[in-house]
Amino acid sequence: MAKATQKITMNPSENIPFDKLVLSQKNVRRIKNGVTIEELAADIAHRRLLESLNVRPMLDEKGGETGMFEVPAGGRRFLAIEFLVKQKKFAKTDTVPCVVNRSDRTSAEEDSLAENFHRERLHPLDELRAFKTLTDQGLEIEQIASRFHVTPAYVRQRLKLASISPKLLALYEQNEMRYDQLQAFSITDDQARQEQVWETVSRSQVKEAYYIRRLLTETAVRATDRRAVYVGIEAYEAAGGVVMRDLFEQDQGGWLQDPALLEQLVFEKLKVDAETLKTREGWKWVEAALDFPYGHTSGLRRFYGEPREMSGDELARHDAIKAEYDRLDAEYAETEDYSEETESRLDELGSALDALNERPYAYDPAEVARGGAFISVGADGQLKVESGFVRPEDEPVRSNEAGDEAYDEDRGDDGHVATAGNGVSANGKQVSPEGEEEDDGVRPLPDRLVLDLTAARTLALRNALAGDATMALIAVLHAFVLKTFYVSSSNSCLELTVQSATFGQTQGLAETPWAKEIEQRHEEWGHDLPKEPDGLWAFLLDLDEVSRQALFAHCASLSLNAVVEPWNKRPRALAHADQLARTIGFDMVEAGWAPTVDNYLGRVTKARILEAVREAKGEQSAQLIDHLKKPDMAREAARLLEGSGWLPEPLRPAPSSQVVDAVDDVVDEPVEDTPADTASELPAFLADQAQISADDTEAGDGDHLQAAE
């Protein structure tokens, strides 16, 4: 005979006056967590009590009920109602719905633990649908956040999930996708793109949220990009541009979805800024571009302005700020305690002094009328202005010493001065084409005699200069500075050629730390040097030895050229560059170079990318990315190589023996012009290129693929 299943009976529900309830000390919740009592009280006042209190009758010594009840489960609700009683929003004699437990089957502590333990937080998709329903009912995000005691950002995050493809939401609901992965897809509202990216990710070994975000934003522009900073997000959006935002992660302003529109806005703004600069400062020309190639000012003479003098008010303000800074700094130095307020005030005063000391420059109006400026967008998104350049065709035509007629100061490669008028000048006398004097005085010396005499003087002067090392250094420095800073000047008797190679074909060089240091150093010297080359010799004589050596090093450094060009191998020069680098302890890793997508990884084949990762991180790391498409492989490789110190072969320091061998090979065996012979003399990275060139030549003329997979 089957045994009947015993039916359960629920605890009865009663309405009990609040003043008959007492908070039990057997409640297991001791630590405050989540919504505060005040917030819960506000919620109860708005929607009334949604969940009854769990109470037990209090017994006397004989085991009889006293009419009072303790609350072991629902203590926070009890305290919230008590808070409403204190605010006189709820009478203490009013009743509260309670579930009364008169059974001794469980203890009060167990009931308290069970009520708090057997709870399941709403699934994020359930929250999404609930919040969406409330917004459809007319509630604002701030109202929802206030009523459910969460931040408005939390509500926006849940509502943002509604932009995700239903297919992906279903995968998440079925636990086939993690929540952080789902969050990453909320960056874009393009559901087709979301599904496409998930197909890619599901076949990849890399399924992290950061990778999903990267794929979704690979065609967008970061809000921190210099172009976006220069134009401004508000201007971009006003022009119809859309910004993708990540509500779940710090996105630094998001991503701009329309790069073409952004480029258009950049060029329009640059055009306006160029016209404004030209009109305001009176330049003859102003060229504007997002970027200029490195060395774009080569061949142009540059002149520098003088800092504008302070006005009387500015001087008075400067002196007052300086006095306060000195006083406060002296007082602070005597105290041992740290003062954030004093530190802040000193920083504020220091910034004010810097602003006053950084004076705008005033230029010679005559130079401005023939000169110009370049404007571009700096790495920080601010307008970059390079002012004070004169093109050769705009250089002034100066008169000769006698003031007879005008002639250009520039001279030909042979060093001879161009003649003026129909005659020639010799010893200050004007001579007719037939060689006859225009007066009855002494005839000028014959040209051949002048040549012979001055040749003798040149040799004697050479010999004298060789005996004075200091003057020889100054003379060479004088020639270097003339060629480096005064471009077309020929005020030196030393026939030295100083060339500075430009690298206009290499993008991004101007933003490297090395280029910025060189530019800053060059500009500082440019401000210190005399405006006219005639005063340079005296300036160099007055320089102290340390400054003179620093200037010499700067000018000499600008002539260094270690570029490997396919049409100009220069093995001896390159070997010397390696010797020089080794002697001064130069290393590209220490200099700050690291492989990126732009400077290396995105410009080589997949095999080269894998080779780099394999050399730096091992075979296992290379296998992690060997299945990816090239753009994704390059980005992941850059992340893996970060901080590894890996260098491609052209940047690695050459061993001492290799440098010596390279020079010896050149001396013993002249380099042939044929690709095969050239390749045998070159390092591996150049030999590969030479072989490719030879193969291309044999195949015939055609388009050459770069970084082909």
XYZ file of C-alpha atoms in Angstrom:
709
model
C 0.000 0.000 0.000
C 1.518 3.338 -1.132
C 2.256 5.894 1.544
C 0.475 9.231 1.041
C 2.697 12.266 0.452
C 2.479 14.650 3.378
C 1.145 18.051 2.364
C 2.997 21.180 3.458
C 1.278 24.115 5.094
C 2.498 27.671 4.545
C 3.068 29.995 7.449
C 0.132 32.326 7.949
C 0.260 35.957 6.930
C -0.877 38.598 9.434
C -1.027 42.370 9.566
C 0.790 43.376 12.741
C 1.065 46.917 14.145
C 4.588 48.220 13.678
C 4.979 49.059 17.381
C 4.560 45.329 18.138
C 7.661 44.460 16.088
C 11.221 44.294 17.398
C 14.373 43.817 15.310
C 15.877 40.435 16.164
C 19.534 40.169 17.149
C 19.606 36.804 15.378
C 19.632 38.426 11.904
C 22.763 37.155 10.106
C 23.264 40.387 8.133
C 25.830 42.478 10.006
C 27.597 44.396 7.233
C 25.985 47.155 5.226
C 25.895 46.309 1.532
C 24.043 47.653 -1.473
C 21.102 50.047 -1.198
C 21.130 52.259 1.898
C 18.263 52.311 4.435
C 17.292 55.832 3.305
C 17.055 54.735 -0.344
C 15.043 51.656 0.597
C 12.704 53.824 2.682
C 12.154 56.113 -0.295
C 11.342 53.092 -2.453
C 8.841 51.734 0.106
C 7.218 55.177 0.316
C 6.872 55.185 -3.484
C 5.583 51.683 -4.168
C 4.738 50.426 -0.649
C 6.068 47.149 0.797
C 6.488 44.450 -1.853
C 7.785 41.680 0.426
C 6.416 40.837 3.870
C 8.544 40.710 6.997
C 9.389 37.280 8.403
C 8.627 37.319 12.130
C 8.484 34.977 15.111
C 6.324 35.485 18.245
C 8.197 36.425 21.414
C 7.431 34.057 24.288
C 7.298 34.581 28.046
C 8.899 32.352 30.679
C 6.054 29.856 30.445
C 6.276 29.636 26.629
C 3.214 31.755 25.923
C 3.070 34.492 23.289
C 3.519 37.997 24.642
C 1.927 39.804 21.667
C 5.322 41.094 20.536
C 7.170 39.720 17.496
C 10.854 39.696 16.611
C 12.032 40.181 13.005
C 14.910 37.783 12.147
C 14.440 38.080 8.363
C 13.666 41.407 6.708
C 15.679 43.571 9.064
C 16.517 46.187 6.416
C 12.850 46.569 5.529
C 12.091 46.961 9.257
C 14.732 49.701 9.597
C 13.408 51.452 6.473
C 9.865 51.504 7.922
C 11.302 52.754 11.215
C 12.993 55.572 9.251
C 9.594 56.486 7.729
C 8.073 56.494 11.228
C 10.736 58.971 12.394
C 9.917 61.159 9.392
C 6.227 60.939 10.412
C 5.382 59.442 7.013
C 4.130 56.226 8.628
C 2.289 55.812 11.955
C 3.894 53.392 14.388
C 0.496 51.857 15.137
C -0.198 51.129 11.447
C 0.003 47.487 10.456
C 2.737 45.824 8.463
C 2.199 42.596 6.445
C 4.170 39.802 8.094
C 4.663 36.062 7.611
C 4.519 34.510 11.097
C 6.633 31.440 11.739
C 5.475 29.588 14.869
C 7.321 26.368 14.008
C 10.473 25.194 15.711
C 11.517 23.242 12.612
C 14.172 25.882 11.846
C 15.957 28.496 13.901
C 15.652 32.242 13.495
C 19.275 32.403 12.291
C 18.559 29.788 9.614
C 15.503 31.711 8.391
C 17.572 34.908 8.159
C 20.335 33.165 6.249
C 17.892 31.438 3.864
C 16.109 34.664 2.965
C 19.377 36.360 2.021
C 21.087 33.306 0.544
C 18.424 31.927 -1.771
C 18.313 34.963 -4.018
C 19.233 35.211 -7.686
C 20.041 38.560 -9.252
C 18.114 39.394 -12.396
C 19.770 38.318 -15.617
C 21.190 41.365 -17.498
C 18.831 40.688 -20.395
C 15.861 40.660 -18.010
C 17.037 44.013 -16.644
C 17.419 45.279 -20.210
C 13.869 44.292 -21.139
C 12.437 45.671 -17.899
C 14.236 49.022 -18.258
C 13.176 49.163 -21.914
C 9.546 48.630 -20.886
C 9.769 51.426 -18.346
C 11.231 53.834 -20.898
C 8.427 52.873 -23.296
C 6.005 53.743 -20.495
C 7.462 57.251 -20.420
C 9.995 57.110 -17.570
C 13.243 59.026 -18.002
C 16.586 57.304 -17.409
C 17.209 59.442 -14.321
C 13.801 58.466 -12.905
C 14.501 54.767 -13.413
C 17.921 55.119 -11.817
C 16.441 56.963 -8.832
C 13.673 54.429 -8.225
C 15.932 51.406 -8.413
C 18.871 53.025 -6.658
C 21.384 52.630 -9.456
C 23.314 55.223 -11.423
C 21.979 56.644 -14.701
C 25.079 55.181 -16.374
C 24.015 51.711 -15.200
C 20.603 52.145 -16.832
C 22.185 53.429 -20.052
C 24.478 50.412 -20.128
C 21.536 48.015 -19.921
C 19.552 49.939 -22.531
C 22.595 50.036 -24.830
C 22.488 46.240 -25.008
C 19.264 46.651 -27.005
C 21.397 47.783 -29.964
C 23.037 44.359 -30.171
C 21.873 41.861 -32.773
C 19.120 39.512 -31.488
C 21.247 36.601 -32.717
C 24.072 37.601 -30.399
C 21.681 38.234 -27.498
C 20.341 34.719 -27.991
C 23.869 33.306 -27.911
C 24.520 35.115 -24.644
C 21.250 33.896 -23.184
C 22.309 30.319 -24.077
C 25.703 30.857 -22.369
C 27.567 30.624 -25.681
C 28.976 34.121 -25.169
C 30.406 35.842 -22.101
C 28.971 39.067 -20.748
C 32.192 41.045 -21.359
C 32.111 39.887 -24.988
C 28.504 41.009 -25.287
C 29.401 44.408 -23.831
C 32.065 44.904 -26.499
C 29.477 44.617 -29.295
C 27.491 47.545 -27.879
C 30.056 49.989 -29.323
C 28.277 50.026 -32.686
C 24.610 49.902 -33.711
C 25.478 48.138 -36.983
C 24.039 44.689 -36.259
C 25.278 43.216 -39.543
C 28.819 44.286 -38.635
C 28.366 42.796 -35.149
C 27.411 39.434 -36.604
C 30.295 39.564 -39.087
C 32.807 40.248 -36.326
C 31.401 37.434 -34.173
C 31.880 35.024 -37.088
C 35.518 36.116 -37.276
C 36.054 35.892 -33.524
C 34.377 32.495 -33.188
C 36.913 31.036 -35.627
C 39.846 32.727 -33.906
C 41.869 31.623 -30.926
C 41.661 35.187 -29.614
C 38.138 35.789 -28.315
C 38.780 38.497 -25.752
C 36.584 41.581 -25.505
C 39.449 43.931 -26.434
C 39.869 42.043 -29.727
C 36.160 42.409 -30.519
C 36.353 46.154 -29.850
C 39.417 46.415 -32.064
C 37.698 44.706 -34.983
C 34.582 46.855 -34.603
C 36.571 50.085 -34.553
C 39.357 49.316 -37.050
C 37.876 51.666 -39.675
C 37.015 54.380 -37.154
C 39.155 57.174 -35.702
C 39.772 57.513 -31.961
C 38.475 60.679 -30.352
C 42.018 61.206 -29.042
C 43.392 61.269 -32.599
C 45.039 64.618 -33.370
C 42.598 65.254 -36.221
C 39.595 64.779 -33.928
C 41.138 66.989 -31.239
C 41.927 69.704 -33.788
C 38.439 69.779 -35.315
C 36.542 69.082 -32.084
C 33.900 66.434 -31.486
C 31.105 69.023 -31.388
C 32.035 70.374 -34.838
C 32.261 66.828 -36.199
C 28.825 65.899 -34.863
C 27.356 69.204 -36.069
C 28.526 68.255 -39.577
C 26.605 64.984 -39.347
C 29.354 62.726 -38.026
C 28.550 59.835 -35.705
C 30.578 58.918 -32.630
C 30.668 55.359 -31.312
C 30.776 55.192 -27.523
C 31.636 52.350 -25.181
C 29.430 52.621 -22.099
C 31.123 49.679 -20.394
C 34.776 50.722 -20.654
C 36.836 53.900 -20.544
C 36.780 54.881 -24.221
C 38.548 58.284 -24.005
C 35.776 59.958 -25.955
C 34.865 57.122 -28.306
C 35.470 56.567 -32.011
C 34.527 58.735 -34.987
C 32.827 56.595 -37.621
C 33.309 58.853 -40.654
C 37.055 59.371 -41.341
C 36.349 60.979 -44.724
C 34.172 63.662 -43.143
C 36.800 64.229 -40.459
C 39.541 64.700 -43.089
C 37.353 67.195 -44.934
C 36.750 69.182 -41.743
C 40.479 69.169 -40.960
C 41.427 70.623 -44.350
C 38.647 73.215 -44.218
C 39.758 74.357 -40.778
C 43.418 74.430 -41.836
C 42.513 76.585 -44.813
C 40.697 79.065 -42.576
C 43.538 79.097 -40.025
C 46.107 79.651 -42.783
C 44.203 82.627 -44.178
C 43.750 84.048 -40.675
C 47.474 83.753 -39.933
C 48.428 85.307 -43.256
C 46.069 88.260 -42.770
C 46.876 88.810 -39.099
C 50.674 88.663 -39.348
C 51.170 89.822 -42.954
C 53.098 86.856 -44.373
C 53.597 86.705 -48.133
C 52.519 83.056 -48.153
C 51.237 80.429 -45.743
C 51.195 76.746 -46.639
C 48.824 74.418 -44.770
C 48.783 70.624 -44.564
C 47.934 67.953 -42.035
C 51.574 66.870 -42.238
C 54.646 68.117 -44.038
C 57.409 65.676 -45.007
C 60.477 65.735 -42.818
C 62.929 68.292 -44.175
C 60.292 70.359 -45.961
C 62.142 73.563 -45.003
C 65.385 72.448 -46.658
C 66.715 75.091 -49.013
C 64.783 77.896 -47.351
C 66.434 80.599 -45.298
C 64.917 81.048 -41.887
C 64.845 84.237 -39.866
C 63.825 84.562 -36.260
C 61.862 87.164 -34.381
C 62.615 88.841 -31.092
C 60.390 88.277 -28.039
C 58.011 91.200 -27.630
C 58.835 93.411 -24.669
C 56.477 93.427 -21.703
C 54.187 96.368 -21.213
C 54.263 98.369 -17.994
C 51.276 96.466 -16.612
C 52.815 93.124 -17.542
C 56.119 94.042 -15.891
C 54.329 95.090 -12.702
C 52.304 91.875 -12.676
C 55.446 89.804 -13.312
C 57.310 91.457 -10.429
C 54.357 91.004 -8.058
C 53.943 87.319 -8.902
C 57.704 86.717 -8.674
C 57.858 88.402 -5.267
C 54.967 86.316 -3.946
C 56.498 83.140 -5.362
C 59.909 83.837 -3.779
C 58.347 84.693 -0.400
C 56.105 81.634 -0.330
C 58.894 79.360 -1.521
C 61.265 80.635 1.175
C 58.663 80.187 3.911
C 57.787 76.710 2.701
C 61.448 75.694 2.634
C 61.728 76.441 6.353
C 58.809 74.183 7.303
C 59.036 70.407 7.542
C 55.352 69.614 6.990
C 53.885 68.974 3.561
C 51.198 71.432 2.502
C 49.042 70.570 -0.487
C 47.616 74.092 -0.477
C 51.099 75.666 -0.624
C 52.251 73.282 -3.354
C 49.168 74.113 -5.385
C 49.709 77.846 -4.949
C 53.375 77.576 -5.988
C 52.368 75.656 -9.112
C 49.765 78.296 -9.907
C 52.263 81.133 -9.504
C 54.886 79.263 -11.545
C 52.421 78.742 -14.389
C 51.522 82.441 -14.326
C 55.222 83.381 -14.562
C 55.760 80.963 -17.450
C 52.806 82.473 -19.304
C 54.282 85.959 -18.922
C 57.818 84.891 -19.854
C 56.747 83.003 -22.983
C 56.486 86.102 -25.121
C 55.167 86.129 -28.694
C 57.810 86.953 -31.287
C 58.028 90.170 -33.274
C 59.485 89.902 -36.790
C 61.105 92.446 -39.071
C 58.233 93.736 -41.283
C 60.478 93.710 -44.364
C 61.291 90.036 -43.786
C 57.648 89.198 -43.122
C 56.651 90.788 -46.438
C 58.884 88.344 -48.337
C 58.628 85.389 -45.937
C 56.065 82.789 -45.084
C 54.946 80.111 -42.670
C 53.885 76.474 -42.579
C 50.927 75.363 -40.470
C 50.040 71.772 -39.682
C 48.433 69.719 -36.923
C 50.723 68.620 -34.115
C 50.627 65.280 -32.319
C 48.565 66.852 -29.522
C 45.911 68.102 -31.954
C 46.966 71.732 -31.600
C 47.831 73.987 -34.528
C 51.559 73.861 -35.248
C 52.992 77.030 -36.785
C 56.509 77.291 -38.251
C 57.169 80.908 -39.162
C 59.938 82.898 -40.787
C 61.013 81.129 -44.004
C 62.159 82.814 -47.199
C 62.164 81.066 -50.563
C 65.254 81.577 -52.767
C 63.259 83.488 -55.392
C 62.069 85.929 -52.723
C 65.548 86.748 -51.401
C 66.410 90.474 -51.586
C 68.754 91.693 -54.328
C 71.567 93.685 -52.696
C 73.812 96.340 -54.170
C 77.612 96.006 -54.331
C 79.954 97.929 -52.080
C 80.302 100.817 -54.531
C 76.547 101.060 -54.802
C 76.722 101.120 -58.592
C 74.228 98.461 -59.510
C 72.342 95.647 -57.805
C 73.446 92.046 -57.808
C 72.428 88.819 -56.046
C 74.558 87.863 -53.064
C 74.565 84.207 -54.084
C 77.550 82.946 -55.981
C 78.038 80.112 -58.384
C 79.577 76.788 -57.568
C 82.991 78.047 -58.745
C 82.946 80.803 -56.141
C 83.185 83.700 -58.652
C 81.115 86.816 -58.218
C 78.673 87.692 -60.981
C 79.662 90.873 -62.822
C 77.521 93.971 -62.836
C 76.899 96.141 -65.881
C 78.977 95.696 -69.044
C 82.395 95.773 -67.422
C 84.300 93.695 -64.859
C 85.461 94.697 -61.414
C 89.133 94.404 -60.419
C 90.637 96.059 -57.362
C 87.695 98.416 -57.159
C 88.378 99.899 -60.639
C 85.760 99.810 -63.371
C 87.282 98.377 -66.528
C 85.832 98.455 -70.005
C 85.433 95.242 -72.026
C 88.542 96.149 -74.034
C 90.594 96.319 -70.825
C 91.253 100.084 -71.084
C 91.034 102.305 -68.052
C 88.252 104.849 -67.776
C 90.719 107.374 -66.313
C 94.382 108.256 -66.670
C 95.462 106.576 -63.417
C 97.443 103.414 -62.817
C 96.191 100.381 -64.708
C 94.639 97.544 -62.651
C 96.784 94.495 -61.999
C 96.457 91.739 -64.559
C 94.040 89.003 -63.556
C 96.715 86.302 -63.841
C 99.013 88.186 -61.485
C 96.220 88.648 -58.970
C 95.529 84.907 -59.208
C 99.182 83.988 -58.630
C 99.595 86.327 -55.690
C 96.461 85.215 -53.945
C 97.360 81.558 -54.546
C 100.594 82.134 -52.664
C 98.699 83.863 -49.887
C 96.223 80.972 -49.719
C 99.006 78.415 -49.212
C 100.656 80.544 -46.541
C 97.343 81.067 -44.774
C 96.605 77.330 -44.939
C 99.959 76.647 -43.315
C 99.318 79.201 -40.590
C 95.827 77.845 -39.893
C 97.229 74.328 -39.572
C 99.322 75.574 -36.663
C 96.317 76.955 -34.752
C 93.900 74.116 -33.936
C 91.474 76.353 -32.079
C 91.092 78.794 -34.965
C 90.832 75.905 -37.402
C 87.907 74.506 -35.427
C 86.242 77.918 -35.310
C 86.755 78.405 -39.059
C 85.180 75.022 -39.829
C 82.375 75.741 -37.398
C 81.847 79.115 -39.074
C 81.452 77.383 -42.445
C 79.147 74.747 -40.933
C 76.886 77.322 -39.311
C 76.718 79.420 -42.486
C 75.575 76.387 -44.481
C 73.245 75.142 -41.749
C 71.482 78.329 -40.663
C 72.021 80.887 -43.438
C 71.462 78.536 -46.420
C 72.662 80.641 -49.365
C 75.399 82.631 -47.627
C 78.985 82.337 -48.911
C 80.824 84.328 -46.268
C 83.468 81.669 -45.611
C 86.826 81.209 -47.316
C 86.711 77.477 -46.507
C 85.388 75.476 -49.414
C 83.501 72.969 -47.294
C 80.317 71.314 -48.412
C 77.777 70.491 -45.713
C 74.827 68.478 -46.920
C 71.799 67.445 -44.870
C 69.775 64.646 -46.403
C 65.983 64.961 -46.250
C 63.603 62.059 -45.901
C 60.341 63.360 -47.297
C 59.247 59.901 -48.394
C 59.257 58.559 -44.832
C 56.018 59.352 -43.014
C 55.858 60.144 -39.304
C 59.508 61.141 -38.841
C 58.624 64.646 -37.688
C 56.714 63.262 -34.697
C 59.528 61.046 -33.403
C 61.246 62.157 -30.182
C 64.564 62.489 -32.037
C 63.133 64.855 -34.650
C 61.519 66.977 -31.935
C 64.779 67.264 -29.981
C 66.694 68.238 -33.128
C 64.046 70.813 -34.048
C 64.031 72.326 -30.568
C 67.840 72.497 -30.442
C 68.015 74.023 -33.926
C 65.443 76.662 -33.058
C 67.208 77.588 -29.812
C 70.478 78.141 -31.694
C 68.595 80.011 -34.403
C 67.361 82.537 -31.847
C 70.868 82.971 -30.377
C 72.787 83.416 -33.637
C 73.116 86.881 -35.214
C 70.513 87.748 -37.801
C 73.096 88.528 -40.504
C 76.026 86.238 -41.412
C 78.466 89.151 -41.221
C 78.257 89.047 -37.429
C 78.754 85.300 -37.126
C 82.551 85.247 -36.859
C 82.613 87.610 -33.886
C 79.766 85.636 -32.279
C 81.730 82.381 -32.523
C 84.871 83.975 -31.092
C 82.919 85.170 -28.069
C 81.319 81.756 -27.394
C 82.642 79.700 -24.510
C 84.301 76.415 -25.411
C 81.436 74.209 -24.205
C 78.840 76.112 -26.239
C 81.114 76.144 -29.262
C 81.507 72.375 -29.116
C 77.757 71.917 -28.681
C 77.067 74.039 -31.766
C 79.729 72.180 -33.716
C 78.198 68.824 -32.744
C 74.733 70.008 -33.768
C 75.851 71.179 -37.211
C 77.991 68.094 -37.806
C 75.146 65.787 -36.758
C 72.805 67.224 -39.390
C 75.141 66.026 -42.138
C 75.105 62.400 -40.963
C 73.467 60.074 -43.462
C 73.150 56.340 -42.785
C 70.178 55.732 -45.068
C 70.317 52.599 -47.185
C 69.067 53.541 -50.638
C 68.620 50.934 -53.389
C 70.188 53.287 -55.947
C 73.088 54.356 -53.711
C 74.518 51.556 -51.570
C 77.528 53.491 -50.133
C 78.988 50.478 -48.260
C 81.956 52.421 -46.879
C 79.739 55.184 -45.517
C 77.349 52.672 -43.957
C 80.245 50.779 -42.384
C 81.491 54.045 -40.921
C 77.990 54.765 -39.542
C 78.139 51.415 -37.723
C 81.578 52.268 -36.348
C 80.331 55.647 -35.179
C 77.252 54.134 -33.523
C 79.340 51.512 -31.743
C 81.870 54.095 -30.579
C 79.270 56.380 -28.958
C 77.302 53.424 -27.552
C 74.217 54.029 -29.667
C 71.322 51.557 -29.594
C 67.892 51.974 -31.215
C 66.062 50.253 -28.344
C 67.570 52.655 -25.821
C 66.755 55.498 -28.215
C 63.077 54.517 -27.930
C 62.302 52.653 -31.159
C 59.745 49.840 -30.972
C 58.034 47.899 -33.789
C 54.524 49.114 -34.604
C 52.024 48.489 -37.372
C 52.948 51.767 -39.067
C 56.741 51.660 -38.869
C 57.366 47.971 -39.618
C 54.815 45.210 -39.012
C 52.166 46.524 -41.408
C 54.747 46.938 -44.178
C 56.263 43.446 -44.306
C 54.956 40.003 -45.234
C 53.192 37.684 -42.823
C 56.301 35.481 -42.784
C 58.378 38.441 -41.571
C 55.817 39.235 -38.859
C 55.887 35.657 -37.587
C 59.677 35.631 -37.740
C 59.825 38.737 -35.544
C 57.449 37.258 -32.938
C 59.274 33.944 -33.027
C 62.662 35.615 -32.433
C 61.378 37.777 -29.599
C 58.781 35.601 -27.846
C 59.250 32.049 -29.072
C 57.434 29.594 -31.316
C 54.394 29.300 -29.044
C 53.632 33.022 -29.303
C 54.012 32.894 -33.087
C 51.485 30.047 -33.272
C 48.927 32.194 -31.448
C 48.661 34.549 -34.419
C 49.702 32.481 -37.431
C 46.058 31.927 -38.471
C 45.118 35.627 -38.534
C 44.763 37.856 -41.550
C 47.654 40.208 -42.071
C 46.149 43.414 -40.564
C 45.057 41.530 -37.432
C 48.361 39.664 -37.285
C 50.307 42.932 -37.441
C 48.283 44.468 -34.603
C 48.600 41.405 -32.381
C 52.300 41.149 -33.135
C 52.796 44.773 -32.061
C 51.136 43.929 -28.747
C 53.267 40.810 -28.273
C 56.522 42.599 -29.161
C 55.868 45.534 -26.832
C 58.771 45.872 -24.412
C 60.659 42.938 -25.937
C 63.551 45.009 -27.311
C 63.334 43.263 -30.671
C 64.813 45.083 -33.666
C 64.631 44.341 -37.401
C 67.982 43.606 -39.008
C 68.611 47.105 -40.458
C 68.401 48.592 -36.964
C 70.497 46.038 -35.090
C 73.987 47.124 -34.027
C 76.602 45.608 -36.333
C 79.320 43.484 -34.680
C 82.809 44.969 -34.766
C 84.175 42.266 -37.044
C 81.367 42.723 -39.554
C 82.069 46.445 -39.871
C 85.793 45.855 -40.520
C 85.062 43.081 -43.014
C 82.628 45.283 -44.907
C 85.272 47.971 -45.352
C 87.951 45.459 -46.358
C 85.628 43.881 -48.911
C 85.019 47.240 -50.511
C 88.749 47.992 -50.718
C 89.683 44.613 -52.146
C 86.739 43.993 -54.460
C 84.921 46.886 -56.140
C 81.144 46.592 -55.954
C 79.538 45.588 -59.238
C 76.318 47.123 -60.450
C 74.592 43.845 -61.249
C 71.873 42.802 -58.775
C 73.361 39.350 -58.208
C 76.808 40.658 -57.343
C 75.383 43.401 -55.178
C 73.255 40.958 -53.207
C 76.240 38.822 -52.359
C 77.961 41.796 -50.717
C 74.971 42.947 -48.644
C 73.300 41.938 -45.362
C 70.379 39.539 -45.541
C 67.690 42.216 -45.487
C 69.286 44.003 -48.441
C 70.182 40.830 -50.306
C 66.519 39.818 -50.219
C 65.500 43.141 -51.720
C 68.188 42.909 -54.408
C 67.033 39.441 -55.378
C 63.407 40.576 -55.577
C 64.460 43.482 -57.792
C 66.357 41.106 -60.080
C 63.373 38.782 -60.338
C 61.088 41.697 -61.151
C 63.443 42.858 -63.859
C 63.477 39.439 -65.479
C 59.712 39.241 -65.326
C 59.375 42.513 -67.172
C 58.068 45.941 -66.285
C 54.915 46.002 -64.207
C 53.404 46.973 -60.908
C 55.397 45.776 -57.923
C 53.435 44.531 -54.939
C 54.585 45.732 -51.554
C 54.350 43.489 -48.513
C 52.557 40.827 -50.551
C 51.212 37.919 -48.572
